[in-house]
Amino acid sequence: MSGNRRPTIKTVAARAGVGRTTVSRVVNGSDLVSADARARVLAAIKELNYVPNSVARGLVTNRTNAVALVIPESESRLGSEPFFAALIRGVSGALAESRTQLQLMLVRDQAERDQLTETVATHRVDGVLLVSVHADDRLPGMLEEMGLPTVLAGRRDAGERLSYVDSDNAGGATAAVRHLLHRGRTRIATITGPLDMDVGRSRLAGWHTAHREAGVPADELLVEEGDFTEEGACRAMRSLLERAPDLDAVFAASDLMAVGALAELRRRGLRVPDDVAVVGYEDSVLARHTAPPLTTVRQPVEEIGRTMARILTGITQQGGPRQQRTLPTELVVRESS
């Protein structure tokens, strides 16, 4: 190696012609490595004079008393969405109870994904809390393959194998749309979350369920996919009004998207709730400060964070089992509906 830069697990993997997971397995004495791959990794370690992290012998023998909260989103999303702030408060509060350190990691590109891989492979954390999981995200599978305790905020699908904590997304959405139907609204649009996320699909399923229960046809023209951003919701609301100018209500799958919908309705000169009723989801601080105040579905975001952290520390510190928890939601009626 030139200069004073210490070789990393990435360097060893490149020299040996294997993946970082394979290097981690060799370092930690795993049997899940072929004899040829093990020999190449050991040769690369010797050649590069690679010294693993002092806790890289594995979770069983050395705990770091640190966990990573991994959020595969941008800094702007982290700062603009109240969900993340509330979740971090819940996580950090619960970890303080067990004197566990929290490392916040944003994974926005391949370089940061590589950094996470090295952190995991060299066991600089005891476990991972993973937020904002999309269907094609390889991180959960990678963490499972490495054997690192992992707890998800939400789930990838109904067959999720990993531990997770979620809210009753379908039930909360059903309650929101049922409320609008009971208020006499008949053309209820929805701005969904990303449909490659279980949260987006589940809240859309709740929209369908409420229509089916009431015997009211669910018009697919009234469905527009959003991205959990205010700007995306403005575009979605615009598209919905162009397709269905007679809509009389909208259920947005997050409060931030409801804010975007309200802004677009104001630009069109439509009154809320007189012309169009609006319901959001989350009951974040935003909901109490919109004009008019927002009817929304309260989900216990801080409690989700606390429960995730307690499940993870239960696994890492007491060898507890995987757990899958779904927390209840509650409709909060304000002036927008």
mmCIF file of N, CA and C in Angstrom, residues 42-147:
data_model
loop_
_atom_site.group_PDB
_atom_site.id
_atom_site.type_symbol
_atom_site.label_atom_id
_atom_site.label_comp_id
_atom_site.label_asym_id
_atom_site.label_seq_id
_atom_site.Cartn_x
_atom_site.Cartn_y
_atom_site.Cartn_z
ATOM 1 N N LEU A 42 -7.109 -15.028 2.613
ATOM 2 C CA LEU A 42 -6.013 -15.047 3.583
ATOM 3 C C LEU A 42 -4.715 -14.552 2.960
ATOM 4 N N ALA A 43 -4.497 -14.902 1.691
ATOM 5 C CA ALA A 43 -3.301 -14.423 1.004
ATOM 6 C C ALA A 43 -3.338 -12.905 0.839
ATOM 7 N N ALA A 44 -4.511 -12.379 0.490
ATOM 8 C CA ALA A 44 -4.652 -10.926 0.329
ATOM 9 C C ALA A 44 -4.464 -10.206 1.658
ATOM 10 N N ILE A 45 -5.006 -10.786 2.728
ATOM 11 C CA ILE A 45 -4.846 -10.191 4.059
ATOM 12 C C ILE A 45 -3.368 -10.110 4.432
ATOM 13 N N LYS A 46 -2.661 -11.183 4.169
ATOM 14 C CA LYS A 46 -1.232 -11.214 4.496
ATOM 15 C C LYS A 46 -0.453 -10.222 3.631
ATOM 16 N N GLU A 47 -0.756 -10.228 2.343
ATOM 17 C CA GLU A 47 -0.032 -9.357 1.415
ATOM 18 C C GLU A 47 -0.240 -7.887 1.746
ATOM 19 N N LEU A 48 -1.484 -7.540 2.108
ATOM 20 C CA LEU A 48 -1.816 -6.138 2.372
ATOM 21 C C LEU A 48 -1.584 -5.731 3.823
ATOM 22 N N ASN A 49 -1.264 -6.741 4.657
ATOM 23 C CA ASN A 49 -1.108 -6.484 6.092
ATOM 24 C C ASN A 49 -2.384 -5.877 6.676
ATOM 25 N N TYR A 50 -3.504 -6.480 6.285
ATOM 26 C CA TYR A 50 -4.826 -5.999 6.720
ATOM 27 C C TYR A 50 -5.077 -6.408 8.166
ATOM 28 N N VAL A 51 -5.448 -5.444 8.992
ATOM 29 C CA VAL A 51 -5.770 -5.706 10.395
ATOM 30 C C VAL A 51 -7.241 -5.389 10.605
ATOM 31 N N PRO A 52 -8.070 -6.417 10.873
ATOM 32 C CA PRO A 52 -9.498 -6.154 11.077
ATOM 33 C C PRO A 52 -9.735 -5.265 12.286
ATOM 34 N N ASN A 53 -10.887 -4.625 12.288
ATOM 35 C CA ASN A 53 -11.315 -3.847 13.434
ATOM 36 C C ASN A 53 -11.282 -4.717 14.685
ATOM 37 N N SER A 54 -11.031 -4.083 15.813
ATOM 38 C CA SER A 54 -10.857 -4.851 17.043
ATOM 39 C C SER A 54 -12.089 -5.637 17.437
ATOM 40 N N VAL A 55 -13.261 -5.238 16.920
ATOM 41 C CA VAL A 55 -14.464 -6.002 17.249
ATOM 42 C C VAL A 55 -14.921 -6.848 16.079
ATOM 43 N N ALA A 56 -14.050 -7.046 15.120
ATOM 44 C CA ALA A 56 -14.456 -7.772 13.926
ATOM 45 C C ALA A 56 -14.497 -9.274 14.119
ATOM 46 N N ARG A 57 -14.302 -9.743 15.333
ATOM 47 C CA ARG A 57 -14.418 -11.181 15.579
ATOM 48 C C ARG A 57 -15.858 -11.623 15.748
ATOM 49 N N GLY A 58 -16.780 -10.643 15.674
ATOM 50 C CA GLY A 58 -18.178 -11.049 15.628
ATOM 51 C C GLY A 58 -18.976 -10.570 16.810
ATOM 52 N N LEU A 59 -20.269 -10.630 16.638
ATOM 53 C CA LEU A 59 -21.199 -10.144 17.644
ATOM 54 C C LEU A 59 -21.196 -11.002 18.897
ATOM 55 N N VAL A 60 -20.870 -12.277 18.755
ATOM 56 C CA VAL A 60 -20.966 -13.188 19.890
ATOM 57 C C VAL A 60 -19.895 -12.872 20.921
ATOM 58 N N THR A 61 -18.670 -12.599 20.464
ATOM 59 C CA THR A 61 -17.566 -12.422 21.397
ATOM 60 C C THR A 61 -17.349 -10.977 21.801
ATOM 61 N N ASN A 62 -17.649 -10.044 20.939
ATOM 62 C CA ASN A 62 -17.403 -8.632 21.240
ATOM 63 C C ASN A 62 -18.569 -7.781 20.746
ATOM 64 N N ARG A 63 -19.302 -7.163 21.662
ATOM 65 C CA ARG A 63 -20.342 -6.222 21.278
ATOM 66 C C ARG A 63 -19.763 -4.823 21.248
ATOM 67 N N THR A 64 -20.280 -4.017 20.359
ATOM 68 C CA THR A 64 -19.816 -2.629 20.262
ATOM 69 C C THR A 64 -20.696 -1.685 21.052
ATOM 70 N N ASN A 65 -21.885 -2.146 21.456
ATOM 71 C CA ASN A 65 -22.873 -1.288 22.109
ATOM 72 C C ASN A 65 -23.214 -0.087 21.240
ATOM 73 N N ALA A 66 -23.277 -0.343 19.932
ATOM 74 C CA ALA A 66 -23.674 0.688 18.970
ATOM 75 C C ALA A 66 -24.537 0.026 17.905
ATOM 76 N N VAL A 67 -25.551 0.747 17.446
ATOM 77 C CA VAL A 67 -26.375 0.272 16.338
ATOM 78 C C VAL A 67 -26.486 1.383 15.310
ATOM 79 N N ALA A 68 -26.745 0.997 14.071
ATOM 80 C CA ALA A 68 -26.878 1.969 12.986
ATOM 81 C C ALA A 68 -28.342 2.142 12.620
ATOM 82 N N LEU A 69 -28.750 3.378 12.484
ATOM 83 C CA LEU A 69 -30.057 3.695 11.914
ATOM 84 C C LEU A 69 -29.796 4.102 10.476
ATOM 85 N N VAL A 70 -30.203 3.254 9.541
ATOM 86 C CA VAL A 70 -29.881 3.430 8.129
ATOM 87 C C VAL A 70 -31.106 3.955 7.394
ATOM 88 N N ILE A 71 -30.952 5.106 6.754
ATOM 89 C CA ILE A 71 -32.049 5.735 6.014
ATOM 90 C C ILE A 71 -31.591 5.957 4.576
ATOM 91 N N PRO A 72 -32.102 5.180 3.628
ATOM 92 C CA PRO A 72 -31.678 5.339 2.227
ATOM 93 C C PRO A 72 -32.422 6.469 1.524
ATOM 94 N N GLU A 73 -32.301 7.664 2.077
ATOM 95 C CA GLU A 73 -32.953 8.845 1.506
ATOM 96 C C GLU A 73 -31.976 10.015 1.549
ATOM 97 N N SER A 74 -32.322 11.088 0.853
ATOM 98 C CA SER A 74 -31.464 12.269 0.797
ATOM 99 C C SER A 74 -31.600 13.102 2.071
ATOM 100 N N GLU A 75 -30.628 14.016 2.268
ATOM 101 C CA GLU A 75 -30.691 14.923 3.412
ATOM 102 C C GLU A 75 -31.935 15.808 3.343
ATOM 103 N N SER A 76 -32.329 16.200 2.144
ATOM 104 C CA SER A 76 -33.504 17.067 2.018
ATOM 105 C C SER A 76 -34.767 16.336 2.463
ATOM 106 N N ARG A 77 -34.875 15.044 2.098
ATOM 107 C CA ARG A 77 -36.027 14.259 2.557
ATOM 108 C C ARG A 77 -35.995 14.104 4.071
ATOM 109 N N LEU A 78 -34.812 13.850 4.602
ATOM 110 C CA LEU A 78 -34.675 13.665 6.048
ATOM 111 C C LEU A 78 -35.111 14.919 6.786
ATOM 112 N N GLY A 79 -34.768 16.088 6.227
ATOM 113 C CA GLY A 79 -35.096 17.336 6.897
ATOM 114 C C GLY A 79 -36.532 17.802 6.699
ATOM 115 N N SER A 80 -37.158 17.398 5.591
ATOM 116 C CA SER A 80 -38.478 17.941 5.273
ATOM 117 C C SER A 80 -39.626 17.069 5.773
ATOM 118 N N GLU A 81 -39.392 15.800 6.017
ATOM 119 C CA GLU A 81 -40.476 14.909 6.408
ATOM 120 C C GLU A 81 -40.489 14.706 7.913
ATOM 121 N N PRO A 82 -41.556 15.135 8.605
ATOM 122 C CA PRO A 82 -41.632 14.992 10.066
ATOM 123 C C PRO A 82 -41.509 13.544 10.527
ATOM 124 N N PHE A 83 -41.866 12.588 9.668
ATOM 125 C CA PHE A 83 -41.792 11.167 10.030
ATOM 126 C C PHE A 83 -40.405 10.801 10.537
ATOM 127 N N PHE A 84 -39.366 11.247 9.820
ATOM 128 C CA PHE A 84 -38.010 10.839 10.177
ATOM 129 C C PHE A 84 -37.590 11.421 11.521
ATOM 130 N N ALA A 85 -37.927 12.686 11.773
ATOM 131 C CA ALA A 85 -37.556 13.312 13.045
ATOM 132 C C ALA A 85 -38.214 12.593 14.217
ATOM 133 N N ALA A 86 -39.495 12.258 14.068
ATOM 134 C CA ALA A 86 -40.207 11.570 15.143
ATOM 135 C C ALA A 86 -39.635 10.172 15.368
ATOM 136 N N LEU A 87 -39.315 9.482 14.281
ATOM 137 C CA LEU A 87 -38.749 8.141 14.408
ATOM 138 C C LEU A 87 -37.400 8.186 15.120
ATOM 139 N N ILE A 88 -36.546 9.149 14.749
ATOM 140 C CA ILE A 88 -35.231 9.271 15.381
ATOM 141 C C ILE A 88 -35.373 9.571 16.872
ATOM 142 N N ARG A 89 -36.344 10.408 17.233
ATOM 143 C CA ARG A 89 -36.579 10.687 18.663
ATOM 144 C C ARG A 89 -36.922 9.410 19.410
ATOM 145 N N GLY A 90 -37.800 8.597 18.832
ATOM 146 C CA GLY A 90 -38.181 7.357 19.481
ATOM 147 C C GLY A 90 -37.023 6.391 19.617
ATOM 148 N N VAL A 91 -36.250 6.256 18.541
ATOM 149 C CA VAL A 91 -35.107 5.339 18.548
ATOM 150 C C VAL A 91 -34.077 5.776 19.579
ATOM 151 N N SER A 92 -33.691 7.063 19.544
ATOM 152 C CA SER A 92 -32.627 7.529 20.434
ATOM 153 C C SER A 92 -33.048 7.454 21.896
ATOM 154 N N GLY A 93 -34.321 7.718 22.182
ATOM 155 C CA GLY A 93 -34.800 7.630 23.558
ATOM 156 C C GLY A 93 -34.713 6.218 24.101
ATOM 157 N N ALA A 94 -35.103 5.238 23.290
ATOM 158 C CA ALA A 94 -35.060 3.843 23.739
ATOM 159 C C ALA A 94 -33.629 3.342 23.867
ATOM 160 N N LEU A 95 -32.753 3.753 22.954
ATOM 161 C CA LEU A 95 -31.365 3.298 23.027
ATOM 162 C C LEU A 95 -30.658 3.873 24.252
ATOM 163 N N ALA A 96 -31.050 5.092 24.652
ATOM 164 C CA ALA A 96 -30.452 5.684 25.843
ATOM 165 C C ALA A 96 -30.732 4.831 27.072
ATOM 166 N N GLU A 97 -31.882 4.161 27.095
ATOM 167 C CA GLU A 97 -32.232 3.306 28.226
ATOM 168 C C GLU A 97 -31.236 2.164 28.402
ATOM 169 N N SER A 98 -30.696 1.675 27.276
ATOM 170 C CA SER A 98 -29.773 0.535 27.330
ATOM 171 C C SER A 98 -28.318 0.959 27.097
ATOM 172 N N ARG A 99 -28.064 2.265 27.170
ATOM 173 C CA ARG A 99 -26.707 2.802 26.977
ATOM 174 C C ARG A 99 -26.092 2.328 25.657
ATOM 175 N N THR A 100 -26.921 2.330 24.624
ATOM 176 C CA THR A 100 -26.463 1.937 23.292
ATOM 177 C C THR A 100 -26.294 3.180 22.430
ATOM 178 N N GLN A 101 -25.164 3.287 21.749
ATOM 179 C CA GLN A 101 -24.909 4.431 20.891
ATOM 180 C C GLN A 101 -25.635 4.283 19.562
ATOM 181 N N LEU A 102 -26.027 5.420 18.998
ATOM 182 C CA LEU A 102 -26.729 5.436 17.718
ATOM 183 C C LEU A 102 -25.849 6.062 16.653
ATOM 184 N N GLN A 103 -25.679 5.355 15.537
ATOM 185 C CA GLN A 103 -25.004 5.906 14.370
ATOM 186 C C GLN A 103 -26.046 6.108 13.271
ATOM 187 N N LEU A 104 -26.231 7.350 12.839
ATOM 188 C CA LEU A 104 -27.167 7.649 11.756
ATOM 189 C C LEU A 104 -26.413 7.584 10.438
ATOM 190 N N MET A 105 -26.896 6.756 9.514
ATOM 191 C CA MET A 105 -26.232 6.594 8.228
ATOM 192 C C MET A 105 -27.233 6.823 7.108
ATOM 193 N N LEU A 106 -26.960 7.818 6.254
ATOM 194 C CA LEU A 106 -27.750 8.031 5.048
ATOM 195 C C LEU A 106 -27.080 7.274 3.912
ATOM 196 N N VAL A 107 -27.846 6.490 3.191
ATOM 197 C CA VAL A 107 -27.300 5.711 2.074
ATOM 198 C C VAL A 107 -27.940 6.241 0.804
ATOM 199 N N ARG A 108 -27.215 7.161 0.127
ATOM 200 C CA ARG A 108 -27.784 7.843 -1.037
ATOM 201 C C ARG A 108 -27.143 7.420 -2.349
ATOM 202 N N ASP A 109 -25.965 6.803 -2.275
ATOM 203 C CA ASP A 109 -25.283 6.412 -3.505
ATOM 204 C C ASP A 109 -24.429 5.184 -3.229
ATOM 205 N N GLN A 110 -23.725 4.719 -4.254
ATOM 206 C CA GLN A 110 -22.946 3.487 -4.119
ATOM 207 C C GLN A 110 -21.807 3.644 -3.121
ATOM 208 N N ALA A 111 -21.195 4.816 -3.054
ATOM 209 C CA ALA A 111 -20.095 5.019 -2.110
ATOM 210 C C ALA A 111 -20.579 4.861 -0.672
ATOM 211 N N GLU A 112 -21.752 5.413 -0.376
ATOM 212 C CA GLU A 112 -22.281 5.283 0.975
ATOM 213 C C GLU A 112 -22.780 3.871 1.246
ATOM 214 N N ARG A 113 -23.253 3.190 0.215
ATOM 215 C CA ARG A 113 -23.623 1.776 0.369
ATOM 216 C C ARG A 113 -22.374 0.940 0.684
ATOM 217 N N ASP A 114 -21.258 1.263 0.015
ATOM 218 C CA ASP A 114 -20.003 0.557 0.298
ATOM 219 C C ASP A 114 -19.549 0.806 1.731
ATOM 220 N N GLN A 115 -19.714 2.056 2.183
ATOM 221 C CA GLN A 115 -19.334 2.380 3.554
ATOM 222 C C GLN A 115 -20.165 1.577 4.547
ATOM 223 N N LEU A 116 -21.477 1.481 4.278
ATOM 224 C CA LEU A 116 -22.335 0.679 5.140
ATOM 225 C C LEU A 116 -21.908 -0.781 5.132
ATOM 226 N N THR A 117 -21.605 -1.302 3.941
ATOM 227 C CA THR A 117 -21.182 -2.692 3.830
ATOM 228 C C THR A 117 -19.945 -2.950 4.678
ATOM 229 N N GLU A 118 -18.984 -2.037 4.626
ATOM 230 C CA GLU A 118 -17.770 -2.226 5.411
ATOM 231 C C GLU A 118 -18.060 -2.129 6.904
ATOM 232 N N THR A 119 -18.916 -1.182 7.289
ATOM 233 C CA THR A 119 -19.285 -1.049 8.700
ATOM 234 C C THR A 119 -19.913 -2.332 9.220
ATOM 235 N N VAL A 120 -20.800 -2.907 8.410
ATOM 236 C CA VAL A 120 -21.471 -4.145 8.792
ATOM 237 C C VAL A 120 -20.487 -5.310 8.795
ATOM 238 N N ALA A 121 -19.698 -5.405 7.720
ATOM 239 C CA ALA A 121 -18.810 -6.557 7.570
ATOM 240 C C ALA A 121 -17.750 -6.609 8.657
ATOM 241 N N THR A 122 -17.312 -5.468 9.155
ATOM 242 C CA THR A 122 -16.290 -5.441 10.204
ATOM 243 C C THR A 122 -16.906 -5.286 11.588
ATOM 244 N N HIS A 123 -18.209 -5.430 11.670
ATOM 245 C CA HIS A 123 -18.933 -5.454 12.945
ATOM 246 C C HIS A 123 -18.631 -4.241 13.818
ATOM 247 N N ARG A 124 -18.660 -3.060 13.211
ATOM 248 C CA ARG A 124 -18.524 -1.844 13.998
ATOM 249 C C ARG A 124 -19.850 -1.435 14.630
ATOM 250 N N VAL A 125 -20.915 -2.158 14.291
ATOM 251 C CA VAL A 125 -22.210 -2.000 14.963
ATOM 252 C C VAL A 125 -22.755 -3.386 15.296
ATOM 253 N N ASP A 126 -23.602 -3.441 16.323
ATOM 254 C CA ASP A 126 -24.193 -4.713 16.734
ATOM 255 C C ASP A 126 -25.430 -5.071 15.934
ATOM 256 N N GLY A 127 -26.043 -4.078 15.302
ATOM 257 C CA GLY A 127 -27.265 -4.338 14.553
ATOM 258 C C GLY A 127 -27.669 -3.108 13.767
ATOM 259 N N VAL A 128 -28.718 -3.256 12.971
ATOM 260 C CA VAL A 128 -29.163 -2.182 12.085
ATOM 261 C C VAL A 128 -30.667 -1.976 12.210
ATOM 262 N N LEU A 129 -31.055 -0.719 12.266
ATOM 263 C CA LEU A 129 -32.450 -0.297 12.127
ATOM 264 C C LEU A 129 -32.567 0.294 10.730
ATOM 265 N N LEU A 130 -33.447 -0.247 9.908
ATOM 266 C CA LEU A 130 -33.509 0.145 8.501
ATOM 267 C C LEU A 130 -34.863 0.768 8.194
ATOM 268 N N VAL A 131 -34.830 1.963 7.619
ATOM 269 C CA VAL A 131 -36.037 2.760 7.373
ATOM 270 C C VAL A 131 -36.239 2.949 5.879
ATOM 271 N N SER A 132 -37.498 3.153 5.468
ATOM 272 C CA SER A 132 -37.823 3.536 4.094
ATOM 273 C C SER A 132 -37.395 2.457 3.100
ATOM 274 N N VAL A 133 -37.951 1.268 3.283
ATOM 275 C CA VAL A 133 -37.543 0.109 2.488
ATOM 276 C C VAL A 133 -38.399 -0.007 1.232
ATOM 277 N N HIS A 134 -37.756 -0.021 0.075
ATOM 278 C CA HIS A 134 -38.432 -0.225 -1.206
ATOM 279 C C HIS A 134 -38.289 -1.690 -1.635
ATOM 280 N N ALA A 135 -39.177 -2.123 -2.511
ATOM 281 C CA ALA A 135 -39.228 -3.537 -2.895
ATOM 282 C C ALA A 135 -37.926 -4.021 -3.509
ATOM 283 N N ASP A 136 -37.250 -3.159 -4.276
ATOM 284 C CA ASP A 136 -36.031 -3.589 -4.968
ATOM 285 C C ASP A 136 -34.769 -3.279 -4.177
ATOM 286 N N ASP A 137 -34.922 -2.861 -2.923
ATOM 287 C CA ASP A 137 -33.762 -2.525 -2.103
ATOM 288 C C ASP A 137 -33.037 -3.801 -1.696
ATOM 289 N N ARG A 138 -31.737 -3.860 -1.982
ATOM 290 C CA ARG A 138 -30.957 -5.058 -1.666
ATOM 291 C C ARG A 138 -30.401 -5.040 -0.247
ATOM 292 N N LEU A 139 -30.535 -3.915 0.454
ATOM 293 C CA LEU A 139 -29.957 -3.821 1.787
ATOM 294 C C LEU A 139 -30.513 -4.861 2.764
ATOM 295 N N PRO A 140 -31.834 -5.056 2.861
ATOM 296 C CA PRO A 140 -32.311 -6.052 3.827
ATOM 297 C C PRO A 140 -31.750 -7.443 3.562
ATOM 298 N N GLY A 141 -31.718 -7.851 2.305
ATOM 299 C CA GLY A 141 -31.177 -9.157 1.971
ATOM 300 C C GLY A 141 -29.703 -9.269 2.297
ATOM 301 N N MET A 142 -28.950 -8.181 2.039
ATOM 302 C CA MET A 142 -27.528 -8.179 2.342
ATOM 303 C C MET A 142 -27.294 -8.328 3.837
ATOM 304 N N LEU A 143 -28.060 -7.581 4.633
ATOM 305 C CA LEU A 143 -27.896 -7.642 6.077
ATOM 306 C C LEU A 143 -28.277 -9.021 6.619
ATOM 307 N N GLU A 144 -29.335 -9.600 6.049
ATOM 308 C CA GLU A 144 -29.744 -10.934 6.469
ATOM 309 C C GLU A 144 -28.662 -11.961 6.130
ATOM 310 N N GLU A 145 -28.080 -11.828 4.935
ATOM 311 C CA GLU A 145 -27.032 -12.756 4.515
ATOM 312 C C GLU A 145 -25.809 -12.657 5.422
ATOM 313 N N MET A 146 -25.506 -11.456 5.879
ATOM 314 C CA MET A 146 -24.363 -11.269 6.762
ATOM 315 C C MET A 146 -24.652 -11.698 8.193
ATOM 316 N N GLY A 147 -25.905 -12.021 8.480
ATOM 317 C CA GLY A 147 -26.254 -12.470 9.819
ATOM 318 C C GLY A 147 -26.308 -11.363 10.840
#
